[in-house]
Amino acid sequence: MKNPSPLTNILLLLFLLCPSASQAAPSSLSRGSSLSVGDDSDILLVSPSKSFSCGFYNVGSNAYAFSIWFSDSANKTVAWTANRDHPVNGHGSKISFRKDGGMVLADTDGTVVWSTNTSSTQADRVQLLDTGNLVLKDPSGNILWQSFDSPTDTLLPTQPITKTIQVVSAAAPRSLSSGYYSLYFDNDNVLRLIYDGPEISTGEWRGIMGRRDGGF
C-alpha cells in the first residue's frame, strides 16, 4: 500500500484546520455561550435543517445587527432582528447567553442595547428552530422567550399575529430599520395596516376579513 503523498497530507491538514469544515455552528447553546463581532465566524446558531442562521449581520461600515436570516438566500434575507433601530458597533460587540439565564446584546463599551429579560429564570438553553423561531427554554422544554413574539417586518409560516404583536415595514429595500407601515389588530379585533410617514399624517386599511374572532 502506497504512503500518502505530501500533497495529500497538506490537503488533509488544511481540511482539519479549516473552521468551516471541522466545526459547524450548533442549533442550540447552553448558558455561558457568546459570540463577538470579530470572531472567526459571524454565525451563532444554525437551525437543524440549516434553513435559518442567526448571528451578526453587517448593516454598515462599522455597524452590526443580531439577526436571523435565510441560510440559502443569496443576499442573506433577514427574517428577524433584535432592536432593529439600534445596531451595535464593530469589533468587541457581543451577544451572550449569560449564566443567569438572560440573553443580552452589548455594544463595544458594554452597554446593553437589547435583552430577552429572562435573567433569574430557569432558562438553560437557546435554540434556533427549523421554523426560524429563536427560543429560550427551561429544563422541561417550556419556552420562556421566543423571537416569534416580537417580529420585525416578516411573518414566517406558523408564526401567529395576535393582539399584542405588531409588524412594522422596513424603511427601504435591504434596510433593517423601521419604516412607516404597521400591521396589527386593533381594539375591535380588526386587522389594520397603518401608514404614519412624513407625507401623510394618517392612513388606514381595515382588513375586516382579518378579524381574530372570525367575524365579518
mmCIF file of N, CA and C in Angstrom, residues 89-209:
data_model
loop_
_atom_site.group_PDB
_atom_site.id
_atom_site.type_symbol
_atom_site.label_atom_id
_atom_site.label_comp_id
_atom_site.label_asym_id
_atom_site.label_seq_id
_atom_site.Cartn_x
_atom_site.Cartn_y
_atom_site.Cartn_z
ATOM 1 N N ASN A 89 -21.800 48.652 17.356
ATOM 2 C CA ASN A 89 -20.567 48.979 16.656
ATOM 3 C C ASN A 89 -19.798 47.706 16.310
ATOM 4 N N GLY A 90 -18.638 47.904 15.721
ATOM 5 C CA GLY A 90 -17.852 46.788 15.228
ATOM 6 C C GLY A 90 -17.185 45.954 16.292
ATOM 7 N N HIS A 91 -15.898 45.705 16.139
ATOM 8 C CA HIS A 91 -15.127 44.767 16.937
ATOM 9 C C HIS A 91 -15.390 44.933 18.435
ATOM 10 N N GLY A 92 -15.782 43.838 19.081
ATOM 11 C CA GLY A 92 -15.986 43.844 20.524
ATOM 12 C C GLY A 92 -17.429 43.762 20.958
ATOM 13 N N SER A 93 -18.379 44.118 20.093
ATOM 14 C CA SER A 93 -19.788 43.965 20.446
ATOM 15 C C SER A 93 -20.091 42.482 20.586
ATOM 16 N N LYS A 94 -21.005 42.144 21.499
ATOM 17 C CA LYS A 94 -21.176 40.727 21.847
ATOM 18 C C LYS A 94 -22.626 40.382 22.131
ATOM 19 N N ILE A 95 -23.035 39.187 21.696
ATOM 20 C CA ILE A 95 -24.305 38.592 22.105
ATOM 21 C C ILE A 95 -23.957 37.466 23.075
ATOM 22 N N SER A 96 -24.585 37.462 24.241
ATOM 23 C CA SER A 96 -24.225 36.500 25.284
ATOM 24 C C SER A 96 -25.468 35.852 25.870
ATOM 25 N N PHE A 97 -25.386 34.542 26.101
ATOM 26 C CA PHE A 97 -26.394 33.824 26.876
ATOM 27 C C PHE A 97 -25.790 33.647 28.259
ATOM 28 N N ARG A 98 -26.137 34.558 29.146
ATOM 29 C CA ARG A 98 -25.467 34.638 30.431
ATOM 30 C C ARG A 98 -25.842 33.498 31.367
ATOM 31 N N LYS A 99 -25.026 33.314 32.377
ATOM 32 C CA LYS A 99 -25.242 32.225 33.320
ATOM 33 C C LYS A 99 -26.457 32.440 34.200
ATOM 34 N N ASP A 100 -27.014 33.685 34.215
ATOM 35 C CA ASP A 100 -28.232 33.937 34.988
ATOM 36 C C ASP A 100 -29.498 33.647 34.179
ATOM 37 N N GLY A 101 -29.338 33.180 32.914
ATOM 38 C CA GLY A 101 -30.494 32.846 32.090
ATOM 39 C C GLY A 101 -30.915 33.930 31.127
ATOM 40 N N GLY A 102 -30.275 35.076 31.175
ATOM 41 C CA GLY A 102 -30.614 36.167 30.278
ATOM 42 C C GLY A 102 -29.747 36.165 29.024
ATOM 43 N N MET A 103 -30.341 36.557 27.917
ATOM 44 C CA MET A 103 -29.586 36.703 26.668
ATOM 45 C C MET A 103 -29.542 38.186 26.347
ATOM 46 N N VAL A 104 -28.337 38.725 26.176
ATOM 47 C CA VAL A 104 -28.185 40.167 26.016
ATOM 48 C C VAL A 104 -27.268 40.478 24.845
ATOM 49 N N LEU A 105 -27.547 41.616 24.221
ATOM 50 C CA LEU A 105 -26.697 42.155 23.169
ATOM 51 C C LEU A 105 -26.032 43.402 23.716
ATOM 52 N N ALA A 106 -24.712 43.395 23.756
ATOM 53 C CA ALA A 106 -23.964 44.515 24.329
ATOM 54 C C ALA A 106 -23.096 45.174 23.271
ATOM 55 N N ASP A 107 -23.031 46.502 23.314
ATOM 56 C CA ASP A 107 -22.192 47.263 22.392
ATOM 57 C C ASP A 107 -20.731 47.159 22.822
ATOM 58 N N THR A 108 -19.869 47.769 22.031
ATOM 59 C CA THR A 108 -18.433 47.688 22.285
ATOM 60 C C THR A 108 -18.058 48.147 23.688
ATOM 61 N N ASP A 109 -18.748 49.167 24.195
ATOM 62 C CA ASP A 109 -18.425 49.696 25.523
ATOM 63 C C ASP A 109 -19.125 48.946 26.650
ATOM 64 N N GLY A 110 -19.839 47.862 26.318
ATOM 65 C CA GLY A 110 -20.513 47.069 27.333
ATOM 66 C C GLY A 110 -21.957 47.461 27.574
ATOM 67 N N THR A 111 -22.419 48.538 26.939
ATOM 68 C CA THR A 111 -23.806 48.972 27.107
ATOM 69 C C THR A 111 -24.764 47.937 26.531
ATOM 70 N N VAL A 112 -25.727 47.505 27.327
ATOM 71 C CA VAL A 112 -26.718 46.533 26.869
ATOM 72 C C VAL A 112 -27.763 47.257 26.023
ATOM 73 N N VAL A 113 -27.895 46.857 24.762
ATOM 74 C CA VAL A 113 -28.839 47.511 23.858
ATOM 75 C C VAL A 113 -30.077 46.660 23.610
ATOM 76 N N TRP A 114 -30.043 45.397 24.038
ATOM 77 C CA TRP A 114 -31.205 44.517 23.882
ATOM 78 C C TRP A 114 -31.064 43.338 24.823
ATOM 79 N N SER A 115 -32.210 42.839 25.323
ATOM 80 C CA SER A 115 -32.197 41.713 26.233
ATOM 81 C C SER A 115 -33.496 40.928 26.123
ATOM 82 N N THR A 116 -33.439 39.634 26.428
ATOM 83 C CA THR A 116 -34.652 38.812 26.471
ATOM 84 C C THR A 116 -35.400 38.967 27.786
ATOM 85 N N ASN A 117 -34.833 39.662 28.742
ATOM 86 C CA ASN A 117 -35.449 39.859 30.062
ATOM 87 C C ASN A 117 -35.792 38.526 30.730
ATOM 88 N N THR A 118 -34.880 37.588 30.627
ATOM 89 C CA THR A 118 -35.089 36.279 31.254
ATOM 90 C C THR A 118 -34.075 36.001 32.350
ATOM 91 N N SER A 119 -33.421 37.033 32.845
ATOM 92 C CA SER A 119 -32.480 36.848 33.949
ATOM 93 C C SER A 119 -33.228 36.314 35.174
ATOM 94 N N SER A 120 -32.547 35.501 35.949
ATOM 95 C CA SER A 120 -33.106 34.897 37.161
ATOM 96 C C SER A 120 -34.267 33.952 36.853
ATOM 97 N N THR A 121 -34.310 33.415 35.641
ATOM 98 C CA THR A 121 -35.279 32.381 35.294
ATOM 99 C C THR A 121 -34.540 31.055 35.160
ATOM 100 N N GLN A 122 -35.264 30.002 34.800
ATOM 101 C CA GLN A 122 -34.649 28.690 34.637
ATOM 102 C C GLN A 122 -34.210 28.426 33.196
ATOM 103 N N ALA A 123 -34.132 29.476 32.389
ATOM 104 C CA ALA A 123 -33.676 29.290 31.005
ATOM 105 C C ALA A 123 -32.290 28.661 31.006
ATOM 106 N N ASP A 124 -32.177 27.500 30.364
ATOM 107 C CA ASP A 124 -30.885 26.812 30.377
ATOM 108 C C ASP A 124 -30.337 26.542 28.984
ATOM 109 N N ARG A 125 -31.106 26.885 27.936
ATOM 110 C CA ARG A 125 -30.589 26.705 26.578
ATOM 111 C C ARG A 125 -31.335 27.624 25.617
ATOM 112 N N VAL A 126 -30.621 27.996 24.564
ATOM 113 C CA VAL A 126 -31.200 28.783 23.487
ATOM 114 C C VAL A 126 -31.115 27.942 22.230
ATOM 115 N N GLN A 127 -32.211 27.923 21.449
ATOM 116 C CA GLN A 127 -32.277 27.103 20.259
ATOM 117 C C GLN A 127 -32.805 27.917 19.086
ATOM 118 N N LEU A 128 -32.302 27.614 17.889
ATOM 119 C CA LEU A 128 -32.858 28.153 16.656
ATOM 120 C C LEU A 128 -33.594 27.006 15.973
ATOM 121 N N LEU A 129 -34.917 27.114 15.890
ATOM 122 C CA LEU A 129 -35.742 26.039 15.356
ATOM 123 C C LEU A 129 -35.821 26.107 13.837
ATOM 124 N N ASP A 130 -36.297 25.032 13.227
ATOM 125 C CA ASP A 130 -36.444 24.981 11.776
ATOM 126 C C ASP A 130 -37.516 25.937 11.268
ATOM 127 N N THR A 131 -38.353 26.439 12.165
ATOM 128 C CA THR A 131 -39.368 27.430 11.792
ATOM 129 C C THR A 131 -38.791 28.835 11.667
ATOM 130 N N GLY A 132 -37.526 29.019 12.103
ATOM 131 C CA GLY A 132 -36.932 30.349 12.155
ATOM 132 C C GLY A 132 -37.166 31.044 13.471
ATOM 133 N N ASN A 133 -37.713 30.327 14.435
ATOM 134 C CA ASN A 133 -38.009 30.882 15.754
ATOM 135 C C ASN A 133 -36.820 30.656 16.676
ATOM 136 N N LEU A 134 -36.308 31.729 17.264
ATOM 137 C CA LEU A 134 -35.238 31.646 18.259
ATOM 138 C C LEU A 134 -35.900 31.576 19.623
ATOM 139 N N VAL A 135 -35.598 30.540 20.406
ATOM 140 C CA VAL A 135 -36.309 30.315 21.663
ATOM 141 C C VAL A 135 -35.333 30.086 22.810
ATOM 142 N N LEU A 136 -35.750 30.503 23.998
ATOM 143 C CA LEU A 136 -35.067 30.170 25.244
ATOM 144 C C LEU A 136 -35.968 29.211 26.006
ATOM 145 N N LYS A 137 -35.409 28.072 26.439
ATOM 146 C CA LYS A 137 -36.207 27.049 27.096
ATOM 147 C C LYS A 137 -35.655 26.720 28.484
ATOM 148 N N ASP A 138 -36.558 26.216 29.349
ATOM 149 C CA ASP A 138 -36.127 25.734 30.652
ATOM 150 C C ASP A 138 -35.834 24.238 30.553
ATOM 151 N N PRO A 139 -35.377 23.598 31.629
ATOM 152 C CA PRO A 139 -35.017 22.173 31.556
ATOM 153 C C PRO A 139 -36.171 21.268 31.129
ATOM 154 N N SER A 140 -37.421 21.708 31.333
ATOM 155 C CA SER A 140 -38.580 20.903 30.947
ATOM 156 C C SER A 140 -38.999 21.122 29.498
ATOM 157 N N GLY A 141 -38.305 22.039 28.804
ATOM 158 C CA GLY A 141 -38.627 22.305 27.412
ATOM 159 C C GLY A 141 -39.649 23.398 27.214
ATOM 160 N N ASN A 142 -40.071 24.049 28.295
ATOM 161 C CA ASN A 142 -41.023 25.154 28.170
ATOM 162 C C ASN A 142 -40.331 26.375 27.587
ATOM 163 N N ILE A 143 -41.002 27.074 26.681
ATOM 164 C CA ILE A 143 -40.441 28.276 26.067
ATOM 165 C C ILE A 143 -40.660 29.470 26.987
ATOM 166 N N LEU A 144 -39.582 30.100 27.398
ATOM 167 C CA LEU A 144 -39.646 31.275 28.275
ATOM 168 C C LEU A 144 -39.579 32.574 27.481
ATOM 169 N N TRP A 145 -38.992 32.511 26.300
ATOM 170 C CA TRP A 145 -38.921 33.677 25.411
ATOM 171 C C TRP A 145 -38.780 33.152 23.996
ATOM 172 N N GLN A 146 -39.362 33.891 23.008
ATOM 173 C CA GLN A 146 -39.223 33.492 21.618
ATOM 174 C C GLN A 146 -39.270 34.721 20.714
ATOM 175 N N SER A 147 -38.505 34.659 19.636
ATOM 176 C CA SER A 147 -38.470 35.782 18.690
ATOM 177 C C SER A 147 -39.802 35.933 17.956
ATOM 178 N N PHE A 148 -40.601 34.868 17.869
ATOM 179 C CA PHE A 148 -41.908 34.946 17.212
ATOM 180 C C PHE A 148 -42.832 35.949 17.899
ATOM 181 N N ASP A 149 -42.561 36.273 19.165
ATOM 182 C CA ASP A 149 -43.406 37.228 19.889
ATOM 183 C C ASP A 149 -43.046 38.673 19.595
ATOM 184 N N SER A 150 -41.953 38.898 18.877
ATOM 185 C CA SER A 150 -41.540 40.280 18.581
ATOM 186 C C SER A 150 -41.031 40.375 17.141
ATOM 187 N N PRO A 151 -41.927 40.177 16.155
ATOM 188 C CA PRO A 151 -41.494 40.220 14.754
ATOM 189 C C PRO A 151 -41.034 41.612 14.352
ATOM 190 N N THR A 152 -40.277 41.678 13.284
ATOM 191 C CA THR A 152 -39.867 42.975 12.741
ATOM 192 C C THR A 152 -40.740 43.284 11.526
ATOM 193 N N ASP A 153 -40.306 42.918 10.320
ATOM 194 C CA ASP A 153 -41.126 43.191 9.132
ATOM 195 C C ASP A 153 -41.558 41.905 8.425
ATOM 196 N N THR A 154 -41.355 40.757 9.080
ATOM 197 C CA THR A 154 -41.613 39.467 8.431
ATOM 198 C C THR A 154 -42.398 38.553 9.358
ATOM 199 N N LEU A 155 -43.428 37.890 8.807
ATOM 200 C CA LEU A 155 -44.122 36.804 9.497
ATOM 201 C C LEU A 155 -43.786 35.511 8.773
ATOM 202 N N LEU A 156 -43.270 34.549 9.509
ATOM 203 C CA LEU A 156 -42.897 33.258 8.937
ATOM 204 C C LEU A 156 -44.047 32.266 9.075
ATOM 205 N N PRO A 157 -44.068 31.210 8.263
ATOM 206 C CA PRO A 157 -45.088 30.172 8.410
ATOM 207 C C PRO A 157 -45.128 29.641 9.844
ATOM 208 N N THR A 158 -46.310 29.461 10.375
ATOM 209 C CA THR A 158 -46.633 29.026 11.748
ATOM 210 C C THR A 158 -46.478 30.152 12.768
ATOM 211 N N GLN A 159 -46.008 31.327 12.357
ATOM 212 C CA GLN A 159 -45.860 32.439 13.299
ATOM 213 C C GLN A 159 -47.176 33.193 13.400
ATOM 214 N N PRO A 160 -47.753 33.288 14.590
ATOM 215 C CA PRO A 160 -49.052 33.957 14.729
ATOM 216 C C PRO A 160 -48.920 35.475 14.799
ATOM 217 N N ILE A 161 -49.989 36.165 14.438
ATOM 218 C CA ILE A 161 -50.092 37.593 14.720
ATOM 219 C C ILE A 161 -51.269 37.744 15.662
ATOM 220 N N THR A 162 -51.026 38.286 16.824
ATOM 221 C CA THR A 162 -52.027 38.367 17.874
ATOM 222 C C THR A 162 -52.228 39.819 18.302
ATOM 223 N N LYS A 163 -53.060 39.974 19.318
ATOM 224 C CA LYS A 163 -53.410 41.310 19.807
ATOM 225 C C LYS A 163 -52.184 42.106 20.237
ATOM 226 N N THR A 164 -51.172 41.434 20.747
ATOM 227 C CA THR A 164 -50.014 42.135 21.299
ATOM 228 C C THR A 164 -48.861 42.251 20.312
ATOM 229 N N ILE A 165 -49.048 41.755 19.096
ATOM 230 C CA ILE A 165 -47.960 41.735 18.113
ATOM 231 C C ILE A 165 -48.199 42.765 17.025
ATOM 232 N N GLN A 166 -47.171 43.468 16.633
ATOM 233 C CA GLN A 166 -47.228 44.454 15.565
ATOM 234 C C GLN A 166 -46.075 44.209 14.601
ATOM 235 N N VAL A 167 -46.389 44.192 13.307
ATOM 236 C CA VAL A 167 -45.378 44.021 12.274
ATOM 237 C C VAL A 167 -45.137 45.378 11.620
ATOM 238 N N VAL A 168 -43.886 45.802 11.557
ATOM 239 C CA VAL A 168 -43.546 47.121 11.025
ATOM 240 C C VAL A 168 -42.636 46.951 9.817
ATOM 241 N N SER A 169 -42.968 47.643 8.740
ATOM 242 C CA SER A 169 -42.209 47.524 7.496
ATOM 243 C C SER A 169 -40.777 48.022 7.662
ATOM 244 N N ALA A 170 -39.934 47.657 6.715
ATOM 245 C CA ALA A 170 -38.571 48.181 6.678
ATOM 246 C C ALA A 170 -38.574 49.561 6.027
ATOM 247 N N ALA A 171 -37.583 50.364 6.357
ATOM 248 C CA ALA A 171 -37.523 51.727 5.834
ATOM 249 C C ALA A 171 -37.241 51.759 4.339
ATOM 250 N N ALA A 172 -36.544 50.744 3.838
ATOM 251 C CA ALA A 172 -36.179 50.684 2.421
ATOM 252 C C ALA A 172 -35.755 49.259 2.107
ATOM 253 N N PRO A 173 -35.700 48.893 0.824
ATOM 254 C CA PRO A 173 -35.209 47.563 0.467
ATOM 255 C C PRO A 173 -33.808 47.307 1.035
ATOM 256 N N ARG A 174 -33.589 46.122 1.596
ATOM 257 C CA ARG A 174 -32.318 45.703 2.207
ATOM 258 C C ARG A 174 -32.004 46.446 3.506
ATOM 259 N N SER A 175 -32.923 47.332 3.944
ATOM 260 C CA SER A 175 -32.719 48.037 5.211
ATOM 261 C C SER A 175 -33.360 47.243 6.337
ATOM 262 N N LEU A 176 -32.754 47.287 7.524
ATOM 263 C CA LEU A 176 -33.334 46.632 8.696
ATOM 264 C C LEU A 176 -34.072 47.617 9.594
ATOM 265 N N SER A 177 -33.932 48.923 9.330
ATOM 266 C CA SER A 177 -34.564 49.939 10.169
ATOM 267 C C SER A 177 -36.076 49.972 9.957
ATOM 268 N N SER A 178 -36.792 50.468 10.953
ATOM 269 C CA SER A 178 -38.252 50.533 10.900
ATOM 270 C C SER A 178 -38.728 51.527 9.851
ATOM 271 N N GLY A 179 -39.791 51.141 9.140
ATOM 272 C CA GLY A 179 -40.403 52.015 8.146
ATOM 273 C C GLY A 179 -41.675 52.649 8.667
ATOM 274 N N TYR A 180 -42.602 52.988 7.752
ATOM 275 C CA TYR A 180 -43.778 53.778 8.117
ATOM 276 C C TYR A 180 -45.081 52.976 8.141
ATOM 277 N N TYR A 181 -45.042 51.699 7.777
ATOM 278 C CA TYR A 181 -46.268 50.908 7.744
ATOM 279 C C TYR A 181 -46.294 49.930 8.912
ATOM 280 N N SER A 182 -47.457 49.825 9.565
ATOM 281 C CA SER A 182 -47.644 48.910 10.690
ATOM 282 C C SER A 182 -48.874 48.050 10.457
ATOM 283 N N LEU A 183 -48.748 46.781 10.770
ATOM 284 C CA LEU A 183 -49.855 45.832 10.649
ATOM 285 C C LEU A 183 -50.134 45.257 12.030
ATOM 286 N N TYR A 184 -51.394 45.386 12.480
ATOM 287 C CA TYR A 184 -51.726 44.917 13.825
ATOM 288 C C TYR A 184 -53.235 44.777 13.985
ATOM 289 N N PHE A 185 -53.667 44.089 15.053
ATOM 290 C CA PHE A 185 -55.077 44.007 15.405
ATOM 291 C C PHE A 185 -55.417 45.160 16.336
ATOM 292 N N ASP A 186 -56.521 45.877 16.044
ATOM 293 C CA ASP A 186 -56.928 46.982 16.910
ATOM 294 C C ASP A 186 -57.841 46.458 18.026
ATOM 295 N N ASN A 187 -58.409 47.388 18.802
ATOM 296 C CA ASN A 187 -59.245 47.015 19.938
ATOM 297 C C ASN A 187 -60.543 46.335 19.529
ATOM 298 N N ASP A 188 -60.935 46.482 18.256
ATOM 299 C CA ASP A 188 -62.141 45.828 17.742
ATOM 300 C C ASP A 188 -61.818 44.506 17.046
ATOM 301 N N ASN A 189 -60.611 44.019 17.246
ATOM 302 C CA ASN A 189 -60.157 42.765 16.633
ATOM 303 C C ASN A 189 -60.139 42.836 15.109
ATOM 304 N N VAL A 190 -59.911 44.019 14.574
ATOM 305 C CA VAL A 190 -59.812 44.216 13.132
ATOM 306 C C VAL A 190 -58.344 44.381 12.763
ATOM 307 N N LEU A 191 -57.914 43.670 11.746
ATOM 308 C CA LEU A 191 -56.534 43.780 11.284
ATOM 309 C C LEU A 191 -56.375 45.063 10.484
ATOM 310 N N ARG A 192 -55.448 45.900 10.902
ATOM 311 C CA ARG A 192 -55.263 47.208 10.275
ATOM 312 C C ARG A 192 -53.845 47.362 9.731
ATOM 313 N N LEU A 193 -53.751 48.035 8.612
ATOM 314 C CA LEU A 193 -52.463 48.435 8.053
ATOM 315 C C LEU A 193 -52.424 49.954 8.084
ATOM 316 N N ILE A 194 -51.536 50.521 8.872
ATOM 317 C CA ILE A 194 -51.482 51.964 9.096
ATOM 318 C C ILE A 194 -50.202 52.540 8.513
ATOM 319 N N TYR A 195 -50.337 53.664 7.820
ATOM 320 C CA TYR A 195 -49.178 54.424 7.338
ATOM 321 C C TYR A 195 -49.012 55.655 8.205
ATOM 322 N N ASP A 196 -47.813 55.867 8.694
ATOM 323 C CA ASP A 196 -47.529 57.041 9.517
ATOM 324 C C ASP A 196 -46.170 57.590 9.117
ATOM 325 N N GLY A 197 -46.167 58.317 7.997
ATOM 326 C CA GLY A 197 -44.927 58.852 7.464
ATOM 327 C C GLY A 197 -44.958 60.354 7.347
ATOM 328 N N PRO A 198 -43.885 60.935 6.815
ATOM 329 C CA PRO A 198 -43.776 62.400 6.745
ATOM 330 C C PRO A 198 -44.727 63.065 5.753
ATOM 331 N N GLU A 199 -45.176 62.335 4.721
ATOM 332 C CA GLU A 199 -46.013 62.963 3.705
ATOM 333 C C GLU A 199 -47.496 62.878 4.027
ATOM 334 N N ILE A 200 -47.887 61.833 4.754
ATOM 335 C CA ILE A 200 -49.292 61.648 5.104
ATOM 336 C C ILE A 200 -49.362 61.446 6.598
ATOM 337 N N SER A 201 -50.161 62.245 7.278
ATOM 338 C CA SER A 201 -50.216 62.169 8.728
ATOM 339 C C SER A 201 -50.924 60.906 9.191
ATOM 340 N N THR A 202 -51.994 60.487 8.485
ATOM 341 C CA THR A 202 -52.702 59.264 8.844
ATOM 342 C C THR A 202 -53.119 58.541 7.585
ATOM 343 N N GLY A 203 -53.160 57.263 7.665
ATOM 344 C CA GLY A 203 -53.634 56.427 6.569
ATOM 345 C C GLY A 203 -54.010 55.095 7.140
ATOM 346 N N GLU A 204 -54.999 54.434 6.528
ATOM 347 C CA GLU A 204 -55.502 53.236 7.166
ATOM 348 C C GLU A 204 -56.074 52.262 6.155
ATOM 349 N N TRP A 205 -55.831 50.981 6.387
ATOM 350 C CA TRP A 205 -56.501 49.906 5.668
ATOM 351 C C TRP A 205 -57.111 49.003 6.714
ATOM 352 N N ARG A 206 -58.401 48.733 6.584
ATOM 353 C CA ARG A 206 -59.095 47.879 7.543
ATOM 354 C C ARG A 206 -59.348 46.523 6.908
ATOM 355 N N GLY A 207 -58.756 45.506 7.497
ATOM 356 C CA GLY A 207 -58.935 44.153 6.977
ATOM 357 C C GLY A 207 -60.035 43.434 7.727
ATOM 358 N N ILE A 208 -61.288 43.688 7.347
ATOM 359 C CA ILE A 208 -62.405 43.110 8.073
ATOM 360 C C ILE A 208 -62.321 41.583 8.077
ATOM 361 N N MET A 209 -61.821 41.005 6.962
ATOM 362 C CA MET A 209 -61.695 39.554 6.884
ATOM 363 C C MET A 209 -60.634 39.037 7.832
#
